[in-house]
Tab-separated table of C-alpha atoms in Angstrom:
chain	number	residue	atom	x	y	z
A	1	MET	CA	-67.785	-63.506	-127.070
A	2	THR	CA	-67.006	-66.527	-124.811
A	3	SER	CA	-64.949	-66.420	-121.668
A	4	ALA	CA	-62.213	-68.299	-123.513
A	5	THR	CA	-61.854	-65.631	-126.161
A	6	LYS	CA	-62.276	-62.546	-123.977
A	7	PRO	CA	-59.053	-60.403	-124.031
A	8	ARG	CA	-56.892	-61.025	-121.071
A	9	HIS	CA	-55.536	-57.476	-121.017
A	10	ALA	CA	-58.345	-55.482	-122.618
A	11	VAL	CA	-57.191	-52.101	-121.444
A	12	ARG	CA	-53.595	-52.773	-122.482
A	13	SER	CA	-54.849	-53.963	-125.873
A	14	VAL	CA	-56.959	-50.947	-126.490
A	15	VAL	CA	-54.122	-48.637	-125.373
A	16	GLY	CA	-51.672	-50.507	-127.614
A	17	GLY	CA	-53.868	-50.369	-130.606
A	18	SER	CA	-54.768	-46.771	-130.006
A	19	LEU	CA	-51.267	-45.371	-129.269
A	20	GLY	CA	-49.865	-47.268	-132.260
A	21	ASN	CA	-52.480	-45.592	-134.428
A	22	LEU	CA	-51.542	-42.237	-132.851
A	23	VAL	CA	-47.821	-42.656	-133.704
A	24	GLU	CA	-48.598	-43.906	-137.173
A	25	TRP	CA	-50.708	-40.839	-137.968
A	26	TYR	CA	-48.208	-38.480	-136.185
A	27	ASP	CA	-45.493	-39.762	-138.522
A	28	TRP	CA	-47.726	-39.277	-141.492
A	29	TYR	CA	-49.003	-35.759	-140.523
A	30	VAL	CA	-45.666	-34.387	-139.433
A	31	TYR	CA	-44.740	-34.193	-143.172
A	32	SER	CA	-47.689	-31.895	-143.821
A	33	ALA	CA	-47.194	-29.864	-140.648
A	34	PHE	CA	-43.591	-29.159	-141.359
A	35	SER	CA	-43.641	-28.922	-145.149
A	36	LEU	CA	-43.804	-25.101	-144.922
A	37	TYR	CA	-40.215	-25.349	-143.606
A	38	PHE	CA	-38.504	-28.212	-145.393
A	39	ALA	CA	-39.975	-27.636	-148.877
A	40	LYS	CA	-37.005	-25.530	-150.135
A	41	SER	CA	-34.549	-28.268	-148.776
A	42	PHE	CA	-35.928	-30.674	-151.340
A	43	PHE	CA	-37.424	-28.462	-154.023
A	44	PRO	CA	-35.358	-25.326	-154.345
A	45	GLN	CA	-37.593	-23.055	-156.450
A	46	ASP	CA	-38.164	-19.294	-156.217
A	47	ASP	CA	-41.984	-19.625	-155.972
A	48	PRO	CA	-43.177	-20.688	-152.575
A	49	THR	CA	-46.459	-21.921	-153.978
A	50	ALA	CA	-44.575	-24.100	-156.383
A	51	GLN	CA	-42.520	-25.519	-153.570
A	52	LEU	CA	-45.650	-26.329	-151.590
A	53	LEU	CA	-47.230	-27.903	-154.670
A	54	SER	CA	-44.160	-30.109	-155.082
A	55	THR	CA	-44.278	-31.335	-151.564
A	56	SER	CA	-48.009	-31.894	-151.919
A	57	ILE	CA	-47.427	-34.039	-154.943
A	58	VAL	CA	-44.945	-36.218	-152.922
A	59	PHE	CA	-47.657	-36.286	-150.154
A	60	ALA	CA	-50.075	-37.618	-152.819
A	61	ILE	CA	-47.553	-40.230	-154.067
A	62	GLY	CA	-47.520	-41.684	-150.550
A	63	PHE	CA	-51.260	-42.184	-150.926
A	64	VAL	CA	-50.740	-44.176	-154.195
A	65	MET	CA	-49.104	-46.863	-151.951
A	66	ARG	CA	-52.167	-47.035	-149.730
A	67	PRO	CA	-54.107	-49.590	-151.807
A	68	LEU	CA	-51.120	-51.951	-151.856
A	69	GLY	CA	-50.726	-51.561	-148.032
A	70	GLY	CA	-54.489	-52.093	-147.571
A	71	TRP	CA	-54.329	-55.171	-149.653
A	72	VAL	CA	-51.074	-56.760	-148.273
A	73	LEU	CA	-51.616	-55.918	-144.601
A	74	GLY	CA	-55.371	-56.542	-144.863
A	75	LEU	CA	-54.663	-60.109	-146.118
A	76	ALA	CA	-52.073	-60.604	-143.417
A	77	ALA	CA	-54.485	-59.352	-140.691
A	78	ASP	CA	-57.218	-61.747	-141.905
A	79	LYS	CA	-54.909	-64.634	-142.230
A	80	TYR	CA	-52.287	-64.211	-139.461
A	81	GLY	CA	-54.094	-61.981	-137.043
A	82	ARG	CA	-54.716	-58.320	-136.367
A	83	LYS	CA	-51.899	-58.094	-133.861
A	84	ALA	CA	-49.211	-59.324	-136.356
A	85	ALA	CA	-50.343	-56.854	-139.051
A	86	LEU	CA	-50.414	-53.953	-136.605
A	87	THR	CA	-46.831	-54.783	-135.547
A	88	TRP	CA	-45.575	-54.940	-139.120
A	89	SER	CA	-47.246	-51.658	-140.020
A	90	ILE	CA	-45.467	-49.646	-137.269
A	91	MET	CA	-42.122	-51.021	-138.475
A	92	LEU	CA	-42.723	-49.737	-141.974
A	93	MET	CA	-43.647	-46.333	-140.622
A	94	CYS	CA	-40.495	-46.165	-138.484
A	95	PHE	CA	-38.394	-46.988	-141.606
A	96	GLY	CA	-39.893	-44.060	-143.527
A	97	SER	CA	-39.348	-41.606	-140.728
A	98	LEU	CA	-35.726	-42.582	-140.391
A	99	ILE	CA	-35.082	-41.959	-144.046
A	100	ILE	CA	-36.487	-38.471	-143.998
A	101	THR	CA	-34.654	-37.657	-140.745
A	102	LEU	CA	-31.293	-38.554	-142.305
A	103	CYS	CA	-31.898	-37.526	-145.920
A	104	PRO	CA	-29.441	-34.908	-147.332
A	105	THR	CA	-30.829	-31.831	-148.982
A	106	TYR	CA	-31.118	-30.926	-152.699
A	107	ALA	CA	-28.060	-28.746	-152.312
A	108	SER	CA	-25.983	-31.740	-151.137
A	109	ILE	CA	-27.023	-34.516	-153.399
A	110	GLY	CA	-29.223	-32.938	-156.056
A	111	VAL	CA	-32.229	-34.856	-157.459
A	112	ALA	CA	-31.480	-37.832	-155.268
A	113	ALA	CA	-32.944	-35.888	-152.300
A	114	PRO	CA	-36.508	-35.671	-153.564
A	115	ILE	CA	-36.215	-39.290	-154.768
A	116	LEU	CA	-35.315	-40.489	-151.280
A	117	LEU	CA	-38.147	-38.345	-149.855
A	118	THR	CA	-40.477	-40.040	-152.273
A	119	VAL	CA	-39.258	-43.516	-151.312
A	120	ALA	CA	-39.729	-42.704	-147.618
A	121	ARG	CA	-43.284	-41.509	-148.260
A	122	MET	CA	-44.075	-44.592	-150.296
A	123	ALA	CA	-42.982	-46.814	-147.320
A	124	GLN	CA	-45.136	-44.691	-144.947
A	125	GLY	CA	-48.072	-44.875	-147.389
A	126	LEU	CA	-47.725	-48.693	-147.498
A	127	SER	CA	-47.781	-48.741	-143.731
A	128	LEU	CA	-50.740	-46.473	-143.310
A	129	GLY	CA	-52.728	-48.166	-146.013
A	130	GLY	CA	-52.766	-51.311	-143.882
A	131	GLU	CA	-53.001	-49.504	-140.525
A	132	PHE	CA	-56.503	-47.990	-141.072
A	133	GLY	CA	-58.349	-51.192	-141.954
A	134	THR	CA	-56.502	-53.345	-139.406
A	135	ALA	CA	-56.816	-50.774	-136.558
A	136	ALA	CA	-60.509	-50.266	-137.359
A	137	THR	CA	-61.019	-53.947	-137.295
A	138	TYR	CA	-58.992	-54.399	-134.121
A	139	LEU	CA	-60.806	-51.734	-132.085
A	140	THR	CA	-64.206	-52.844	-133.290
A	141	GLU	CA	-63.645	-56.503	-132.611
A	142	ILE	CA	-62.050	-56.048	-129.187
A	143	ALA	CA	-64.950	-53.928	-127.929
A	144	PRO	CA	-68.223	-55.214	-126.324
A	145	PRO	CA	-70.873	-55.285	-129.038
A	146	GLU	CA	-73.039	-52.674	-127.361
A	147	LYS	CA	-70.057	-50.231	-127.012
A	148	ARG	CA	-68.427	-50.676	-130.458
A	149	GLY	CA	-69.284	-47.157	-131.539
A	150	PHE	CA	-67.672	-45.648	-128.480
A	151	TRP	CA	-64.479	-47.816	-128.472
A	152	SER	CA	-63.911	-47.634	-132.217
A	153	SER	CA	-64.274	-43.822	-132.238
A	154	PHE	CA	-60.883	-43.747	-130.535
A	155	GLN	CA	-59.324	-44.611	-133.930
A	156	TYR	CA	-60.148	-41.042	-134.995
A	157	VAL	CA	-59.322	-39.722	-131.528
A	158	THR	CA	-55.813	-41.071	-131.917
A	159	LEU	CA	-55.713	-40.167	-135.608
A	160	ILE	CA	-56.480	-36.572	-134.815
A	161	ALA	CA	-54.247	-36.628	-131.777
A	162	GLY	CA	-51.401	-37.722	-134.071
A	163	GLN	CA	-51.980	-34.660	-136.206
A	164	LEU	CA	-52.353	-32.481	-133.075
A	165	LEU	CA	-49.063	-33.825	-131.722
A	166	ALA	CA	-47.391	-32.952	-134.947
A	167	LEU	CA	-48.829	-29.434	-134.889
A	168	GLY	CA	-48.238	-29.103	-131.219
A	169	LEU	CA	-44.524	-29.879	-131.635
A	170	LEU	CA	-44.438	-27.350	-134.509
A	171	VAL	CA	-45.983	-24.714	-132.321
A	172	LEU	CA	-43.601	-25.512	-129.427
A	173	LEU	CA	-40.604	-25.166	-131.726
A	174	GLN	CA	-42.000	-22.042	-133.366
A	175	PHE	CA	-42.818	-20.173	-130.184
A	176	VAL	CA	-40.305	-21.491	-127.651
A	177	PHE	CA	-37.137	-23.192	-128.909
A	178	LEU	CA	-36.253	-22.280	-132.538
A	179	THR	CA	-36.275	-19.436	-134.929
A	180	GLU	CA	-37.826	-19.656	-138.351
A	181	THR	CA	-34.327	-19.993	-139.947
A	182	GLN	CA	-33.412	-22.820	-137.550
A	183	LEU	CA	-36.661	-24.592	-138.420
A	184	GLU	CA	-35.899	-24.305	-142.151
A	185	GLU	CA	-32.332	-25.450	-141.801
A	186	TRP	CA	-32.575	-28.377	-139.437
A	187	GLY	CA	-35.426	-28.122	-136.955
A	188	TRP	CA	-37.845	-30.033	-139.160
A	189	ARG	CA	-35.564	-33.151	-138.864
A	190	PHE	CA	-36.209	-33.206	-135.100
A	191	ALA	CA	-39.957	-33.837	-135.769
A	192	PHE	CA	-39.262	-36.897	-137.990
A	193	ALA	CA	-36.681	-38.248	-135.540
A	194	THR	CA	-39.207	-38.050	-132.728
A	195	GLY	CA	-41.643	-40.074	-134.860
A	196	ALA	CA	-39.044	-42.777	-135.426
A	197	VAL	CA	-38.293	-43.097	-131.718
A	198	LEU	CA	-42.010	-43.220	-130.812
A	199	ALA	CA	-42.557	-45.954	-133.475
A	200	VAL	CA	-39.871	-48.138	-131.928
A	201	SER	CA	-41.581	-47.807	-128.496
A	202	VAL	CA	-44.997	-48.680	-129.899
A	203	PHE	CA	-43.474	-51.714	-131.746
A	204	TRP	CA	-42.584	-53.307	-128.367
A	205	LEU	CA	-45.967	-52.310	-126.902
A	206	ARG	CA	-47.924	-53.899	-129.743
A	207	ARG	CA	-46.040	-57.201	-129.287
A	208	GLY	CA	-47.803	-57.547	-125.927
A	209	ILE	CA	-51.491	-56.825	-126.985
A	210	ASP	CA	-54.192	-59.490	-127.202
A	211	GLU	CA	-55.527	-60.949	-130.366
A	212	THR	CA	-59.175	-60.094	-130.986
A	213	PRO	CA	-61.975	-62.554	-130.007
A	214	ASP	CA	-63.437	-62.663	-133.485
A	215	PHE	CA	-60.131	-63.774	-135.021
A	216	VAL	CA	-59.458	-66.304	-132.251
A	217	GLU	CA	-62.996	-67.773	-132.719
A	218	GLU	CA	-62.421	-68.017	-136.471
A	219	SER	CA	-59.129	-69.765	-135.918
A	220	THR	CA	-60.527	-72.400	-133.515
A	221	GLY	CA	-63.118	-73.721	-135.946
A	222	GLU	CA	-63.061	-74.588	-139.639
A	223	ARG	CA	-61.525	-71.394	-141.015
A	224	LYS	CA	-63.450	-69.692	-143.851
A	225	LYS	CA	-61.456	-68.873	-146.946
A	226	GLY	CA	-60.633	-65.173	-147.203
A	227	GLY	CA	-58.692	-63.194	-149.702
A	228	PHE	CA	-59.392	-60.699	-152.500
A	229	LEU	CA	-61.444	-63.019	-154.721
A	230	THR	CA	-63.701	-64.053	-151.835
A	231	LEU	CA	-64.159	-60.406	-150.911
A	232	ILE	CA	-65.216	-59.393	-154.445
A	233	ARG	CA	-67.419	-62.430	-155.093
A	234	GLU	CA	-69.307	-62.442	-151.821
A	235	HIS	CA	-69.309	-58.782	-150.691
A	236	PRO	CA	-69.193	-56.519	-153.772
A	237	LYS	CA	-71.954	-54.179	-152.518
A	238	GLN	CA	-70.143	-53.589	-149.198
A	239	VAL	CA	-66.883	-52.891	-150.969
A	240	ALA	CA	-68.680	-50.249	-153.141
A	241	LEU	CA	-70.328	-48.762	-150.081
A	242	VAL	CA	-67.035	-48.395	-148.200
A	243	PHE	CA	-65.464	-46.775	-151.296
A	244	GLY	CA	-68.355	-44.314	-151.688
A	245	LEU	CA	-68.390	-43.301	-148.071
A	246	SER	CA	-64.656	-42.866	-148.152
A	247	ILE	CA	-64.761	-40.431	-151.004
A	248	GLY	CA	-66.671	-37.961	-148.861
A	249	SER	CA	-64.891	-38.623	-145.591
A	250	ASN	CA	-61.362	-38.556	-147.061
A	251	VAL	CA	-61.704	-35.352	-149.099
A	252	SER	CA	-63.604	-33.429	-146.407
A	253	PHE	CA	-61.194	-34.573	-143.669
A	254	TYR	CA	-58.001	-33.605	-145.514
A	255	ALA	CA	-59.514	-30.359	-146.685
A	256	PHE	CA	-60.452	-29.193	-143.214
A	257	THR	CA	-57.369	-30.590	-141.444
A	258	THR	CA	-54.050	-30.969	-143.315
A	259	TYR	CA	-54.874	-28.340	-145.972
A	260	MET	CA	-56.340	-25.930	-143.468
A	261	GLN	CA	-53.024	-24.883	-142.078
A	262	LYS	CA	-51.771	-23.888	-145.592
A	263	TYR	CA	-55.116	-22.247	-146.446
A	264	LEU	CA	-54.893	-20.035	-143.443
A	265	VAL	CA	-51.366	-18.916	-144.466
A	266	ALA	CA	-51.737	-18.660	-148.269
A	267	SER	CA	-55.313	-17.442	-148.535
A	268	ALA	CA	-56.494	-16.011	-145.246
A	269	GLY	CA	-53.241	-14.168	-144.661
A	270	PHE	CA	-52.273	-15.536	-141.167
A	271	ALA	CA	-48.671	-15.913	-140.148
A	272	LYS	CA	-47.285	-19.497	-140.161
A	273	ASP	CA	-47.053	-19.653	-136.411
A	274	LYS	CA	-50.588	-18.245	-135.756
A	275	ALA	CA	-52.025	-20.608	-138.362
A	276	SER	CA	-50.463	-23.565	-136.526
A	277	LEU	CA	-51.851	-22.291	-133.202
A	278	ILE	CA	-55.411	-21.948	-134.566
A	279	CYS	CA	-55.346	-25.388	-136.159
A	280	SER	CA	-54.020	-27.022	-133.038
A	281	ALA	CA	-56.732	-25.436	-130.847
A	282	ALA	CA	-59.462	-26.467	-133.218
A	283	LEU	CA	-58.124	-30.043	-133.282
A	284	ILE	CA	-58.540	-30.277	-129.566
A	285	PHE	CA	-62.256	-29.642	-130.022
A	286	TYR	CA	-62.382	-32.217	-132.755
A	287	ILE	CA	-60.831	-34.840	-130.555
A	288	VAL	CA	-63.193	-34.220	-127.629
A	289	ILE	CA	-66.400	-34.714	-129.600
A	290	GLN	CA	-65.363	-38.011	-131.238
A	291	PRO	CA	-66.171	-40.309	-128.252
A	292	MET	CA	-69.337	-38.442	-127.586
A	293	LEU	CA	-70.668	-39.038	-131.077
A	294	GLY	CA	-69.345	-42.574	-131.100
A	295	ALA	CA	-71.322	-43.356	-127.936
A	296	LEU	CA	-74.379	-41.636	-129.476
A	297	SER	CA	-74.122	-43.986	-132.475
A	298	ASP	CA	-74.498	-46.935	-130.027
A	299	ARG	CA	-77.813	-45.502	-128.913
A	300	ILE	CA	-79.392	-44.161	-132.173
A	301	GLY	CA	-77.470	-45.968	-134.839
A	302	ARG	CA	-74.722	-45.113	-137.317
A	303	LYS	CA	-76.738	-43.789	-140.262
A	304	PRO	CA	-78.309	-40.751	-138.560
A	305	LEU	CA	-74.785	-39.407	-137.837
A	306	LEU	CA	-73.666	-40.125	-141.430
A	307	MET	CA	-76.720	-38.320	-142.850
A	308	TRP	CA	-75.949	-35.345	-140.563
A	309	THR	CA	-72.425	-35.031	-142.000
A	310	TRP	CA	-73.244	-35.356	-145.620
A	311	VAL	CA	-76.430	-33.156	-145.666
A	312	MET	CA	-74.748	-30.414	-143.629
A	313	GLY	CA	-71.562	-30.829	-145.523
A	314	VAL	CA	-73.164	-30.283	-148.879
A	315	LEU	CA	-74.935	-27.153	-147.557
A	316	THR	CA	-72.156	-25.501	-145.518
A	317	THR	CA	-68.764	-26.401	-147.097
A	318	VAL	CA	-68.587	-23.533	-149.537
A	319	PRO	CA	-69.805	-20.963	-147.054
A	320	LEU	CA	-67.392	-22.176	-144.343
A	321	PHE	CA	-64.342	-22.143	-146.571
A	322	THR	CA	-65.311	-18.679	-147.898
A	323	ALA	CA	-65.804	-17.325	-144.363
A	324	ILE	CA	-62.548	-18.766	-143.099
A	325	GLY	CA	-60.662	-17.188	-145.979
A	326	ALA	CA	-62.150	-13.819	-145.016
A	327	ALA	CA	-61.798	-14.226	-141.266
A	328	GLY	CA	-60.520	-11.031	-139.746
A	329	SER	CA	-59.154	-12.604	-136.557
A	330	GLY	CA	-57.771	-15.822	-135.162
A	331	THR	CA	-60.812	-16.242	-132.941
A	332	ALA	CA	-63.259	-16.048	-135.938
A	333	ALA	CA	-61.153	-18.603	-137.845
A	334	PHE	CA	-61.055	-20.911	-134.845
A	335	PHE	CA	-64.898	-21.001	-134.358
A	336	LEU	CA	-65.472	-21.475	-138.126
A	337	ILE	CA	-63.064	-24.356	-138.273
A	338	CYS	CA	-64.747	-25.910	-135.159
A	339	ALA	CA	-68.091	-25.675	-136.951
A	340	ALA	CA	-66.635	-27.503	-139.864
A	341	TYR	CA	-65.315	-30.219	-137.534
A	342	LEU	CA	-68.728	-30.553	-135.878
A	343	VAL	CA	-70.188	-31.232	-139.302
A	344	ILE	CA	-67.636	-33.927	-140.382
A	345	SER	CA	-67.522	-35.623	-137.051
A	346	GLY	CA	-70.641	-37.577	-137.800
A	347	SER	CA	-68.553	-39.477	-140.304
A	348	SER	CA	-65.194	-39.650	-138.534
A	349	ALA	CA	-66.616	-40.816	-135.220
A	350	THR	CA	-68.339	-43.775	-136.906
A	351	SER	CA	-65.875	-44.439	-139.760
A	352	ALA	CA	-64.208	-47.435	-138.201
A	353	VAL	CA	-67.323	-49.171	-136.897
A	354	VAL	CA	-69.703	-48.651	-139.783
A	355	LYS	CA	-67.138	-50.111	-142.175
A	356	ALA	CA	-66.038	-53.020	-140.019
A	357	GLU	CA	-69.600	-54.109	-139.185
A	358	MET	CA	-70.332	-54.566	-142.883
A	359	PHE	CA	-67.994	-57.566	-143.213
A	360	PRO	CA	-67.561	-61.021	-141.566
A	361	PRO	CA	-64.227	-61.611	-139.726
A	362	HIS	CA	-62.505	-63.614	-142.420
A	363	VAL	CA	-62.456	-60.665	-144.888
A	364	ARG	CA	-62.986	-57.807	-142.472
A	365	ALA	CA	-59.605	-56.140	-142.424
A	366	LEU	CA	-59.180	-56.433	-146.169
A	367	GLY	CA	-62.831	-55.337	-146.779
A	368	VAL	CA	-62.318	-52.178	-144.648
A	369	GLY	CA	-58.819	-51.356	-145.630
A	370	LEU	CA	-58.625	-51.866	-149.469
A	371	PRO	CA	-61.576	-49.807	-150.755
A	372	TYR	CA	-60.711	-47.126	-148.123
A	373	ALA	CA	-57.168	-46.973	-149.238
A	374	ILE	CA	-58.129	-46.855	-152.981
A	375	SER	CA	-60.351	-43.864	-152.181
A	376	GLN	CA	-57.505	-42.340	-150.243
A	377	ALA	CA	-55.199	-42.715	-153.271
A	378	PHE	CA	-57.598	-41.117	-155.693
A	379	PHE	CA	-59.284	-38.543	-153.478
A	380	GLY	CA	-57.723	-38.031	-150.001
A	381	GLY	CA	-54.085	-37.882	-151.146
A	382	THR	CA	-54.803	-35.497	-153.966
A	383	ALA	CA	-56.929	-33.039	-151.985
A	384	GLU	CA	-53.998	-30.684	-151.227
A	385	SER	CA	-52.679	-30.844	-154.785
A	386	VAL	CA	-56.199	-30.171	-156.147
A	387	ALA	CA	-56.565	-27.196	-153.828
A	388	LEU	CA	-53.229	-25.663	-154.647
A	389	GLY	CA	-53.702	-26.365	-158.353
A	390	PHE	CA	-56.978	-24.465	-158.299
A	391	LYS	CA	-55.267	-21.624	-156.411
A	392	SER	CA	-52.395	-21.471	-158.826
A	393	ALA	CA	-54.830	-21.253	-161.746
A	394	GLY	CA	-56.814	-18.434	-160.059
A	395	TYR	CA	-59.919	-20.474	-159.276
A	396	GLU	CA	-59.511	-21.248	-155.599
A	397	ALA	CA	-63.244	-21.327	-154.853
A	398	ALA	CA	-63.657	-24.313	-157.255
A	399	PHE	CA	-61.930	-26.483	-154.647
A	400	PHE	CA	-64.688	-25.621	-152.133
A	401	TRP	CA	-67.323	-26.899	-154.602
A	402	TYR	CA	-65.151	-29.992	-155.272
A	403	VAL	CA	-65.270	-30.923	-151.581
A	404	ALA	CA	-68.997	-30.365	-151.375
A	405	GLY	CA	-69.483	-32.598	-154.408
A	406	CYS	CA	-67.495	-35.427	-152.926
A	407	MET	CA	-69.664	-35.233	-149.748
A	408	ALA	CA	-72.693	-35.361	-152.053
A	409	ILE	CA	-71.387	-38.652	-153.452
A	410	ALA	CA	-71.097	-39.948	-149.866
A	411	LEU	CA	-74.660	-38.760	-149.145
A	412	VAL	CA	-76.075	-40.857	-152.019
A	413	THR	CA	-73.968	-43.802	-150.887
A	414	THR	CA	-75.384	-43.569	-147.360
A	415	LEU	CA	-78.916	-44.121	-148.683
A	416	PHE	CA	-77.818	-47.667	-149.488
A	417	VAL	CA	-75.805	-48.371	-146.262
A	418	PRO	CA	-77.550	-50.808	-143.915
A	419	GLU	CA	-77.846	-49.845	-140.247
A	420	THR	CA	-75.088	-51.890	-138.696
A	421	ALA	CA	-75.487	-51.079	-134.999
A	422	PRO	CA	-76.902	-54.010	-132.946
A	423	ARG	CA	-80.551	-53.622	-132.135
A	424	LYS	CA	-80.226	-55.345	-128.878
A	425	THR	CA	-77.453	-55.240	-126.289
A	426	GLY	CA	-75.107	-58.054	-126.884
A	427	GLN	CA	-76.289	-58.802	-130.376
A	428	ARG	CA	-73.436	-59.305	-132.777
A	429	THR	CA	-73.644	-58.077	-136.333
A	430	ALA	CA	-71.958	-59.849	-139.214
C-alpha cells in the first residue's frame, strides 16, 4: 500500500462501510424479527405455524435473488469500484423497506398483498446478495495487511448488530410502547419505516467514503480482465471452497440466530416477548467476541478458528438444540445460546477475510459474493423453512442433524483451504 493509495479518511471509510452493512442487515432481519406479528396481515390462515411457514417461504424467496445480486453487484464492484457498488446496494434495500412499510394487508387487496411482499423481499435479496461480497472485500482491502482479521470481523459485528437492532426495537415496542394487538395491527410497519429512513442516511454517508487501495492500484496500471468467465477459468478451486464453507456458516448462523427466536416460542414454550429478550441478550455476547477472534486470527491464522467451529459444531449442535428446547428458564436458554455462538464465531469472525484473501482484486468481490450468495439461496434462506417443515411433520429433531451435517461439509472443505493470513507483518496475500 503506497502513500498515494492510502485512504484519506480511513476511519470515516470503515464507519461508512460498517454502518451501511448494519443498516442493510437490520432491514433484512427486521422481517424475521417481526414476522410473528405481521404474518396474519399477509397470510390469513387459522394455523399459526402455517402462517409462519408462509412468511418463511417468502423469506427464502428473497434468498433466491442473492446469487443475482452477488453476480451483478460483484461485477460492478470489481469494474467500477467497491464504493459505487456499496452505494447502489443500500438504495435497493431502502426501496424494499418502503414497499413493505406502505403495503396494504390481505384483507384490503387480497392476493396482491403477499405478491407485493415477495417483490419487496426480492429487491432486498438482490441488495444483500451484493452487499456481503462487496462489504467483505471493502473492509479487507482497506485494512492494514497485519490487521485484516480484526478489521474485517466488523462485518459480522455490524451484521449481528443489525439483527440486534431489529430485535432491540421489537423488545422496546413489546415492553414499553405498544400492546400485542397494536403490534399486529400497525406497529410492525414502524420497524420497516425506520429501516428505510436509516438507509437514506447511510446512502449519503457512503457517497463520502474512500475507494480501497487495492482497487485504486488496479485502476492505475494495466487493468486485468475480470468477470464471471475469468473467475471460473482461473479460480475454480477457490469458488468451490467459498461455496463449501458457506454451506456450514450459513445454515448454522441462521439456525442459531433468526430461527432461534421462533424455536424458543414454538418449541421451548417461551412467550414472544421473553424469547425476544433472550435472543437480544445473547446477540450482545455474540457481537463482543467477534473482534477478539478476528484479532486472534491475525496472530494464529484463519484455519485454526475454522476448524474449531466445524469440529465443535458437528459434536455439539444436536445436544445444544435439544437442551435449549428443554430449558426450564430464560437464564439457562441464554447461556446455552451463548455457547452455540461461541462455537460458530470461529467461522463468522473470519468469514470476510478468509474468503477475500483467496482472490486477486480484479475478481475479488465477485469471487466472494457469488458462491456465498448461491449457498445462501440453497441453504441459508431455506433453513427456517426446513426447520418448520420438519416440525410440522413431527420430526423436529431431524433439523438439528441437518445443521450438524452442513457443518460437517464445511469441516471437510476446510481441510483444503489454504492458510491465507500473511506470515509476516506487512506481507500482502493474493
